[in-house]
PDB file of C-alpha atoms in Angstrom:
ATOM      1  CA  MET A   1     -10.648  29.084 -12.924  1.00  0.00           C
ATOM      2  CA  ASN A   2     -11.021  32.528 -11.360  1.00  0.00           C
ATOM      3  CA  HIS A   3      -8.317  34.942 -10.240  1.00  0.00           C
ATOM      4  CA  SER A   4      -8.059  33.727  -6.617  1.00  0.00           C
ATOM      5  CA  LYS A   5      -8.068  30.045  -7.598  1.00  0.00           C
ATOM      6  CA  ARG A   6      -5.246  30.695 -10.046  1.00  0.00           C
ATOM      7  CA  HIS A   7      -3.257  32.283  -7.212  1.00  0.00           C
ATOM      8  CA  GLY A   8      -3.675  29.072  -5.209  1.00  0.00           C
ATOM      9  CA  GLU A   9      -2.655  26.930  -8.171  1.00  0.00           C
ATOM     10  CA  ILE A  10       0.405  29.088  -8.860  1.00  0.00           C
ATOM     11  CA  LEU A  11       1.570  28.729  -5.249  1.00  0.00           C
ATOM     12  CA  ARG A  12       0.922  24.981  -5.329  1.00  0.00           C
ATOM     13  CA  LEU A  13       3.060  24.558  -8.463  1.00  0.00           C
ATOM     14  CA  LEU A  14       5.843  26.618  -6.924  1.00  0.00           C
ATOM     15  CA  LYS A  15       5.831  24.479  -3.776  1.00  0.00           C
ATOM     16  CA  GLU A  16       6.188  21.356  -5.939  1.00  0.00           C
ATOM     17  CA  GLU A  17       8.773  22.644  -8.410  1.00  0.00           C
ATOM     18  CA  GLY A  18      10.483  25.626  -6.811  1.00  0.00           C
ATOM     19  CA  THR A  19      10.713  27.695 -10.005  1.00  0.00           C
ATOM     20  CA  VAL A  20       8.214  27.928 -12.877  1.00  0.00           C
ATOM     21  CA  THR A  21       8.396  29.967 -16.071  1.00  0.00           C
ATOM     22  CA  ILE A  22       5.632  32.406 -16.987  1.00  0.00           C
ATOM     23  CA  ALA A  23       5.106  30.571 -20.282  1.00  0.00           C
ATOM     24  CA  ASP A  24       4.708  27.232 -18.489  1.00  0.00           C
ATOM     25  CA  LEU A  25       2.202  28.753 -16.072  1.00  0.00           C
ATOM     26  CA  ALA A  26       0.130  30.152 -18.940  1.00  0.00           C
ATOM     27  CA  GLU A  27      -0.004  26.735 -20.590  1.00  0.00           C
ATOM     28  CA  ARG A  28      -0.865  24.866 -17.384  1.00  0.00           C
ATOM     29  CA  LEU A  29      -3.526  27.353 -16.327  1.00  0.00           C
ATOM     30  CA  ASP A  30      -4.871  27.649 -19.889  1.00  0.00           C
ATOM     31  CA  VAL A  31      -4.733  31.432 -19.893  1.00  0.00           C
ATOM     32  CA  SER A  32      -2.770  34.077 -21.776  1.00  0.00           C
ATOM     33  CA  LEU A  33       0.696  35.272 -20.834  1.00  0.00           C
ATOM     34  CA  GLU A  34      -0.782  38.661 -19.983  1.00  0.00           C
ATOM     35  CA  THR A  35      -3.285  37.066 -17.580  1.00  0.00           C
ATOM     36  CA  VAL A  36      -0.499  35.193 -15.811  1.00  0.00           C
ATOM     37  CA  ARG A  37       1.522  38.376 -15.469  1.00  0.00           C
ATOM     38  CA  ARG A  38      -1.499  40.135 -13.942  1.00  0.00           C
ATOM     39  CA  ASP A  39      -2.022  37.197 -11.527  1.00  0.00           C
ATOM     40  CA  VAL A  40       1.641  37.141 -10.537  1.00  0.00           C
ATOM     41  CA  LYS A  41       1.956  40.889  -9.927  1.00  0.00           C
ATOM     42  CA  PRO A  42       0.182  41.040  -6.515  1.00  0.00           C
ATOM     43  CA  LEU A  43       2.022  37.879  -5.379  1.00  0.00           C
ATOM     44  CA  THR A  44       5.363  39.508  -6.113  1.00  0.00           C
ATOM     45  CA  GLU A  45       4.291  42.795  -4.543  1.00  0.00           C
ATOM     46  CA  ASP A  46       3.352  41.147  -1.227  1.00  0.00           C
ATOM     47  CA  GLY A  47       6.511  38.997  -1.188  1.00  0.00           C
ATOM     48  CA  SER A  48       4.770  35.643  -1.678  1.00  0.00           C
ATOM     49  CA  VAL A  49       6.880  34.934  -4.756  1.00  0.00           C
ATOM     50  CA  LEU A  50      10.069  36.285  -6.290  1.00  0.00           C
ATOM     51  CA  LYS A  51      10.190  37.386  -9.912  1.00  0.00           C
ATOM     52  CA  MET A  52      13.074  36.541 -12.213  1.00  0.00           C
ATOM     53  CA  HIS A  53      13.548  37.012 -15.944  1.00  0.00           C
ATOM     54  CA  GLY A  54      10.674  35.069 -17.489  1.00  0.00           C
ATOM     55  CA  ALA A  55       9.982  33.025 -14.347  1.00  0.00           C
ATOM     56  CA  ILE A  56       8.911  33.136 -10.704  1.00  0.00           C
ATOM     57  CA  SER A  57      10.152  31.335  -7.602  1.00  0.00           C
ATOM     58  CA  LEU A  58       9.336  30.952  -3.931  1.00  0.00           C
ATOM     59  CA  PRO A  59      11.480  33.066  -1.567  1.00  0.00           C
ATOM     60  CA  GLY A  60      14.579  31.120  -0.506  1.00  0.00           C
ATOM     61  CA  ILE A  61      14.470  28.764  -3.509  1.00  0.00           C
ATOM     62  CA  ILE A  62      16.604  30.804  -5.898  1.00  0.00           C
ATOM     63  CA  GLY A  63      20.079  29.326  -6.078  1.00  0.00           C
ATOM     64  CA  GLU A  64      19.014  26.030  -4.548  1.00  0.00           C
ATOM     65  CA  ALA A  65      19.858  23.024  -6.742  1.00  0.00           C
ATOM     66  CA  PRO A  66      17.081  20.604  -7.795  1.00  0.00           C
ATOM     67  CA  PHE A  67      18.969  17.833  -5.983  1.00  0.00           C
ATOM     68  CA  GLU A  68      18.699  19.754  -2.701  1.00  0.00           C
ATOM     69  CA  ARG A  69      14.960  20.148  -3.185  1.00  0.00           C
ATOM     70  CA  ARG A  70      14.590  16.420  -3.915  1.00  0.00           C
ATOM     71  CA  MET A  71      16.429  15.642  -0.674  1.00  0.00           C
ATOM     72  CA  ARG A  72      13.447  17.124   1.162  1.00  0.00           C
ATOM     73  CA  ASP A  73      10.869  15.040  -0.703  1.00  0.00           C
ATOM     74  CA  ASN A  74       9.751  11.999   1.354  1.00  0.00           C
ATOM     75  CA  ALA A  75      12.768  12.575   3.598  1.00  0.00           C
ATOM     76  CA  ASP A  76      11.461  10.470   6.494  1.00  0.00           C
ATOM     77  CA  ALA A  77      10.788   7.503   4.207  1.00  0.00           C
ATOM     78  CA  LYS A  78      14.222   7.760   2.590  1.00  0.00           C
ATOM     79  CA  ARG A  79      15.873   8.011   6.000  1.00  0.00           C
ATOM     80  CA  ALA A  80      14.057   4.868   7.221  1.00  0.00           C
ATOM     81  CA  ILE A  81      15.135   2.924   4.129  1.00  0.00           C
ATOM     82  CA  ALA A  82      18.714   4.155   4.487  1.00  0.00           C
ATOM     83  CA  ARG A  83      18.850   3.169   8.156  1.00  0.00           C
ATOM     84  CA  MET A  84      17.588  -0.339   7.353  1.00  0.00           C
ATOM     85  CA  VAL A  85      20.110  -0.883   4.556  1.00  0.00           C
ATOM     86  CA  ALA A  86      23.002   0.609   6.545  1.00  0.00           C
ATOM     87  CA  ALA A  87      22.380  -2.007   9.235  1.00  0.00           C
ATOM     88  CA  THR A  88      23.161  -4.761   6.692  1.00  0.00           C
ATOM     89  CA  ILE A  89      26.606  -3.338   5.883  1.00  0.00           C
ATOM     90  CA  ARG A  90      29.603  -4.209   8.050  1.00  0.00           C
ATOM     91  CA  ASP A  91      32.730  -2.270   8.892  1.00  0.00           C
ATOM     92  CA  GLY A  92      35.485  -2.853   6.337  1.00  0.00           C
ATOM     93  CA  GLU A  93      33.170  -3.804   3.461  1.00  0.00           C
ATOM     94  CA  SER A  94      33.058  -2.244  -0.014  1.00  0.00           C
ATOM     95  CA  ILE A  95      30.096  -0.396  -1.450  1.00  0.00           C
ATOM     96  CA  MET A  96      29.242   1.138  -4.808  1.00  0.00           C
ATOM     97  CA  LEU A  97      26.575   3.855  -4.817  1.00  0.00           C
ATOM     98  CA  ASP A  98      24.990   5.808  -7.638  1.00  0.00           C
ATOM     99  CA  CYS A  99      23.913   9.407  -7.282  1.00  0.00           C
ATOM    100  CA  GLY A 100      20.389   9.602  -5.906  1.00  0.00           C
ATOM    101  CA  THR A 101      18.736  11.211  -2.929  1.00  0.00           C
ATOM    102  CA  THR A 102      18.061   7.882  -1.189  1.00  0.00           C
ATOM    103  CA  THR A 103      21.671   6.764  -1.666  1.00  0.00           C
ATOM    104  CA  SER A 104      22.756  10.132  -0.246  1.00  0.00           C
ATOM    105  CA  PHE A 105      20.633   9.418   2.824  1.00  0.00           C
ATOM    106  CA  LEU A 106      22.341   6.016   3.011  1.00  0.00           C
ATOM    107  CA  ALA A 107      25.755   7.693   2.973  1.00  0.00           C
ATOM    108  CA  ARG A 108      24.733   9.729   5.992  1.00  0.00           C
ATOM    109  CA  GLU A 109      23.539   6.616   7.820  1.00  0.00           C
ATOM    110  CA  LEU A 110      26.950   5.031   7.148  1.00  0.00           C
ATOM    111  CA  LEU A 111      28.840   7.749   9.016  1.00  0.00           C
ATOM    112  CA  GLY A 112      29.066   5.480  12.047  1.00  0.00           C
ATOM    113  CA  HIS A 113      30.773   2.701  10.045  1.00  0.00           C
ATOM    114  CA  ARG A 114      34.528   2.273   9.835  1.00  0.00           C
ATOM    115  CA  ARG A 115      37.058   1.409   7.106  1.00  0.00           C
ATOM    116  CA  LEU A 116      34.531   1.326   4.283  1.00  0.00           C
ATOM    117  CA  THR A 117      35.649   1.324   0.656  1.00  0.00           C
ATOM    118  CA  VAL A 118      33.194   3.458  -1.283  1.00  0.00           C
ATOM    119  CA  VAL A 119      32.938   3.831  -5.067  1.00  0.00           C
ATOM    120  CA  THR A 120      30.548   6.477  -6.369  1.00  0.00           C
ATOM    121  CA  ASN A 121      29.877   9.092  -9.034  1.00  0.00           C
ATOM    122  CA  SER A 122      28.256  11.438  -6.500  1.00  0.00           C
ATOM    123  CA  SER A 123      30.224  14.357  -5.099  1.00  0.00           C
ATOM    124  CA  ASP A 124      27.709  14.560  -2.243  1.00  0.00           C
ATOM    125  CA  ILE A 125      28.321  10.938  -1.212  1.00  0.00           C
ATOM    126  CA  ALA A 126      32.078  11.261  -1.677  1.00  0.00           C
ATOM    127  CA  ARG A 127      32.140  14.411   0.451  1.00  0.00           C
ATOM    128  CA  THR A 128      30.025  12.781   3.156  1.00  0.00           C
ATOM    129  CA  LEU A 129      32.170   9.666   3.606  1.00  0.00           C
ATOM    130  CA  ALA A 130      35.674  10.596   2.408  1.00  0.00           C
ATOM    131  CA  THR A 131      37.087  11.910   5.678  1.00  0.00           C
ATOM    132  CA  ALA A 132      35.268   9.641   8.126  1.00  0.00           C
ATOM    133  CA  ASN A 133      36.610   6.744  10.180  1.00  0.00           C
ATOM    134  CA  GLY A 134      39.380   5.503   7.910  1.00  0.00           C
ATOM    135  CA  ASN A 135      37.176   5.146   4.818  1.00  0.00           C
ATOM    136  CA  ARG A 136      38.621   4.962   1.306  1.00  0.00           C
ATOM    137  CA  VAL A 137      36.502   6.730  -1.312  1.00  0.00           C
ATOM    138  CA  TYR A 138      36.921   6.429  -5.083  1.00  0.00           C
ATOM    139  CA  MET A 139      34.962   8.874  -7.221  1.00  0.00           C
ATOM    140  CA  ALA A 140      34.259   8.441 -10.921  1.00  0.00           C
ATOM    141  CA  GLY A 141      35.632  11.261 -13.022  1.00  0.00           C
ATOM    142  CA  GLY A 142      34.121  13.410 -15.727  1.00  0.00           C
ATOM    143  CA  GLU A 143      32.183  16.650 -15.908  1.00  0.00           C
ATOM    144  CA  LEU A 144      29.987  17.157 -12.850  1.00  0.00           C
ATOM    145  CA  ARG A 145      26.369  18.021 -13.529  1.00  0.00           C
ATOM    146  CA  SER A 146      25.208  21.272 -12.007  1.00  0.00           C
ATOM    147  CA  ASP A 147      21.921  19.829 -10.698  1.00  0.00           C
ATOM    148  CA  SER A 148      23.273  16.781  -8.849  1.00  0.00           C
ATOM    149  CA  GLY A 149      27.030  17.237  -8.611  1.00  0.00           C
ATOM    150  CA  ALA A 150      27.524  13.804 -10.169  1.00  0.00           C
ATOM    151  CA  ALA A 151      29.639  12.503 -13.042  1.00  0.00           C
ATOM    152  CA  PHE A 152      28.155  10.467 -15.889  1.00  0.00           C
ATOM    153  CA  GLY A 153      29.155   9.202 -19.316  1.00  0.00           C
ATOM    154  CA  VAL A 154      31.674   6.742 -20.719  1.00  0.00           C
ATOM    155  CA  SER A 155      34.541   7.717 -18.412  1.00  0.00           C
ATOM    156  CA  ALA A 156      32.393   7.290 -15.287  1.00  0.00           C
ATOM    157  CA  ILE A 157      31.115   3.880 -16.449  1.00  0.00           C
ATOM    158  CA  ASP A 158      34.618   2.702 -17.383  1.00  0.00           C
ATOM    159  CA  PHE A 159      35.904   3.776 -13.964  1.00  0.00           C
ATOM    160  CA  VAL A 160      33.341   1.930 -11.848  1.00  0.00           C
ATOM    161  CA  GLY A 161      33.558  -1.079 -14.164  1.00  0.00           C
ATOM    162  CA  ARG A 162      37.055  -1.741 -12.793  1.00  0.00           C
ATOM    163  CA  PHE A 163      35.717  -2.481  -9.307  1.00  0.00           C
ATOM    164  CA  SER A 164      33.998  -5.490  -7.757  1.00  0.00           C
ATOM    165  CA  VAL A 165      32.291  -4.688  -4.455  1.00  0.00           C
ATOM    166  CA  ASP A 166      30.371  -6.374  -1.660  1.00  0.00           C
ATOM    167  CA  HIS A 167      27.300  -4.132  -2.025  1.00  0.00           C
ATOM    168  CA  ALA A 168      26.145  -2.422  -5.233  1.00  0.00           C
ATOM    169  CA  ILE A 169      23.283  -0.052  -4.412  1.00  0.00           C
ATOM    170  CA  ILE A 170      21.260   2.272  -6.627  1.00  0.00           C
ATOM    171  CA  SER A 171      18.203   4.448  -6.115  1.00  0.00           C
ATOM    172  CA  ALA A 172      15.358   4.181  -8.629  1.00  0.00           C
ATOM    173  CA  GLY A 173      13.495   6.910 -10.470  1.00  0.00           C
ATOM    174  CA  ALA A 174      10.583   4.617 -11.286  1.00  0.00           C
ATOM    175  CA  ILE A 175       9.550   0.981 -10.791  1.00  0.00           C
ATOM    176  CA  ASP A 176       6.879  -0.577 -12.955  1.00  0.00           C
ATOM    177  CA  ALA A 177       5.715  -4.217 -12.930  1.00  0.00           C
ATOM    178  CA  ALA A 178       6.144  -4.502 -16.695  1.00  0.00           C
ATOM    179  CA  GLY A 179       9.194  -2.305 -17.234  1.00  0.00           C
ATOM    180  CA  GLY A 180      11.187  -3.063 -14.090  1.00  0.00           C
ATOM    181  CA  VAL A 181      13.551  -0.407 -12.745  1.00  0.00           C
ATOM    182  CA  MET A 182      13.530   2.726 -14.885  1.00  0.00           C
ATOM    183  CA  ASP A 183      14.969   6.215 -14.973  1.00  0.00           C
ATOM    184  CA  PHE A 184      14.339   9.437 -16.861  1.00  0.00           C
ATOM    185  CA  ASP A 185      17.863  10.017 -18.171  1.00  0.00           C
ATOM    186  CA  LEU A 186      19.843   7.697 -20.466  1.00  0.00           C
ATOM    187  CA  GLU A 187      23.258   8.306 -18.893  1.00  0.00           C
ATOM    188  CA  GLU A 188      21.910   7.854 -15.368  1.00  0.00           C
ATOM    189  CA  ALA A 189      20.210   4.597 -16.380  1.00  0.00           C
ATOM    190  CA  GLU A 190      23.365   3.270 -18.019  1.00  0.00           C
ATOM    191  CA  PHE A 191      25.447   4.137 -14.974  1.00  0.00           C
ATOM    192  CA  ALA A 192      22.951   2.518 -12.586  1.00  0.00           C
ATOM    193  CA  ALA A 193      22.889  -0.687 -14.644  1.00  0.00           C
ATOM    194  CA  THR A 194      26.692  -0.862 -14.500  1.00  0.00           C
ATOM    195  CA  VAL A 195      26.669  -0.354 -10.724  1.00  0.00           C
ATOM    196  CA  LEU A 196      24.251  -3.269 -10.224  1.00  0.00           C
ATOM    197  CA  SER A 197      26.534  -5.538 -12.253  1.00  0.00           C
ATOM    198  CA  ARG A 198      29.554  -4.891 -10.012  1.00  0.00           C
ATOM    199  CA  GLY A 199      28.294  -6.156  -6.648  1.00  0.00           C
ATOM    200  CA  GLN A 200      28.156  -9.561  -4.988  1.00  0.00           C
ATOM    201  CA  ARG A 201      24.906  -8.169  -3.608  1.00  0.00           C
ATOM    202  CA  SER A 202      22.837  -5.797  -5.757  1.00  0.00           C
ATOM    203  CA  VAL A 203      20.186  -3.628  -4.128  1.00  0.00           C
ATOM    204  CA  VAL A 204      17.650  -1.136  -5.433  1.00  0.00           C
ATOM    205  CA  ILE A 205      16.455   1.329  -2.789  1.00  0.00           C
ATOM    206  CA  THR A 206      13.398   3.496  -3.333  1.00  0.00           C
ATOM    207  CA  ASP A 207      10.467   5.028  -1.487  1.00  0.00           C
ATOM    208  CA  GLN A 208       6.909   4.027  -2.319  1.00  0.00           C
ATOM    209  CA  SER A 209       6.256   7.120  -4.460  1.00  0.00           C
ATOM    210  CA  LYS A 210       8.273   5.518  -7.280  1.00  0.00           C
ATOM    211  CA  PHE A 211       6.028   2.431  -7.541  1.00  0.00           C
ATOM    212  CA  GLY A 212       3.811   2.341 -10.610  1.00  0.00           C
ATOM    213  CA  ARG A 213       5.741   5.100 -12.367  1.00  0.00           C
ATOM    214  CA  GLN A 214       7.027   4.572 -15.866  1.00  0.00           C
ATOM    215  CA  GLY A 215      10.403   6.096 -16.610  1.00  0.00           C
ATOM    216  CA  LEU A 216      11.855   6.916 -19.994  1.00  0.00           C
ATOM    217  CA  VAL A 217      14.812   4.497 -19.931  1.00  0.00           C
ATOM    218  CA  ARG A 218      14.993   0.960 -18.574  1.00  0.00           C
ATOM    219  CA  VAL A 219      17.765   0.210 -16.085  1.00  0.00           C
ATOM    220  CA  CYS A 220      17.012  -3.499 -15.693  1.00  0.00           C
ATOM    221  CA  GLY A 221      14.288  -6.049 -15.115  1.00  0.00           C
ATOM    222  CA  PHE A 222      13.552  -7.599 -11.739  1.00  0.00           C
ATOM    223  CA  ALA A 223      16.078 -10.362 -12.417  1.00  0.00           C
ATOM    224  CA  GLY A 224      18.793  -7.711 -12.657  1.00  0.00           C
ATOM    225  CA  PHE A 225      19.154  -7.177  -8.906  1.00  0.00           C
ATOM    226  CA  SER A 226      18.979  -9.345  -5.803  1.00  0.00           C
ATOM    227  CA  GLU A 227      17.070  -7.126  -3.334  1.00  0.00           C
ATOM    228  CA  LEU A 228      14.579  -4.268  -3.200  1.00  0.00           C
ATOM    229  CA  ALA A 229      14.509  -2.061  -0.090  1.00  0.00           C
ATOM    230  CA  THR A 230      11.627   0.337   0.463  1.00  0.00           C
ATOM    231  CA  ASP A 231       9.462   1.988   3.113  1.00  0.00           C
ATOM    232  CA  SER A 232       6.084   0.447   2.267  1.00  0.00           C
ATOM    233  CA  ALA A 233       4.843  -2.745   0.617  1.00  0.00           C
ATOM    234  CA  PRO A 234       4.740  -2.356  -3.188  1.00  0.00           C
ATOM    235  CA  PRO A 235       1.555  -2.928  -5.219  1.00  0.00           C
ATOM    236  CA  ALA A 236       0.581  -6.554  -5.815  1.00  0.00           C
ATOM    237  CA  ASP A 237       1.810  -6.642  -9.426  1.00  0.00           C
ATOM    238  CA  ILE A 238       5.306  -5.514  -8.397  1.00  0.00           C
ATOM    239  CA  VAL A 239       5.363  -8.015  -5.514  1.00  0.00           C
ATOM    240  CA  ALA A 240       4.421 -10.753  -8.003  1.00  0.00           C
ATOM    241  CA  ALA A 241       7.215  -9.670 -10.351  1.00  0.00           C
ATOM    242  CA  LEU A 242       9.723  -9.780  -7.486  1.00  0.00           C
ATOM    243  CA  GLU A 243       8.561 -13.240  -6.429  1.00  0.00           C
ATOM    244  CA  ALA A 244       8.789 -14.531 -10.003  1.00  0.00           C
ATOM    245  CA  THR A 245      12.495 -13.683 -10.153  1.00  0.00           C
ATOM    246  CA  GLY A 246      13.332 -14.572  -6.548  1.00  0.00           C
ATOM    247  CA  THR A 247      14.261 -10.984  -5.738  1.00  0.00           C
ATOM    248  CA  ARG A 248      14.052 -10.352  -1.992  1.00  0.00           C
ATOM    249  CA  LEU A 249      11.888  -7.565  -0.633  1.00  0.00           C
ATOM    250  CA  HIS A 250      12.814  -5.554   2.473  1.00  0.00           C
ATOM    251  CA  VAL A 251      10.332  -3.088   3.942  1.00  0.00           C
ATOM    252  CA  ALA A 252      11.525  -0.753   6.675  1.00  0.00           C
ATOM    253  CA  GLY A 253      10.046  -1.902   9.969  1.00  0.00           C
ATOM    254  CA  GLN A 254       8.938  -5.278   8.602  1.00  0.00           C
ATOM    255  CA  THR A 255      10.482  -8.722   8.237  1.00  0.00           C
ATOM    256  CA  ALA A 256      12.176  -9.387   4.873  1.00  0.00           C
ATOM    257  CA  ALA A 257      10.157 -11.352   2.318  1.00  0.00           C
TER     258      ALA A 257
END
């Protein structure tokens, strides 16, 4: 890979990840640290990237949380899913939501609802719905993570375990036909599994980019929730797994299966 191609690859990685360390760039580009520094120098001089200690970033990204960046990923798809699910929730009902970008989109779509009871571990969701239209919001306690502004751990699980709600809704990090619903963090997976167990109706919401991914930690199998809501039909093996357990499939803009 020549000098100009490496420039293009560096900018592509920054667009995907926001911030990348010099050491990580050297490994990914299979060049020395000194070569990366030479490649980065003209990009920083012309303002294309910003240099930090041991890393580089796109202008405007510094200080932005990873959660905020993820909110922009597949935003239209997440908004369509959220709008579809919000239409199935009535005024005065109770909802439990985990902390995910798609559930945060759902919270925004619920701003027109009234007298909701909301249980969540997400400060973003709590902030969105707490002062609107006579809602009651209960937020799980514990230390808030800097990336997502959400609480996890034993205290958060114990807190939400006290509630029984009409709708228990989580967003998924990965969905695989063999593994089911998965995540990449143990505490997040444990919290999501608890949420699903507390609802008369249990729903997993996710955009199509999560299909076929394999996460690190299993949340549950397809029998562990009653409905899957998404923006596009899943691959055939996931559809077959849903049908085998009787889990209903909802695709935004299509009739439920």
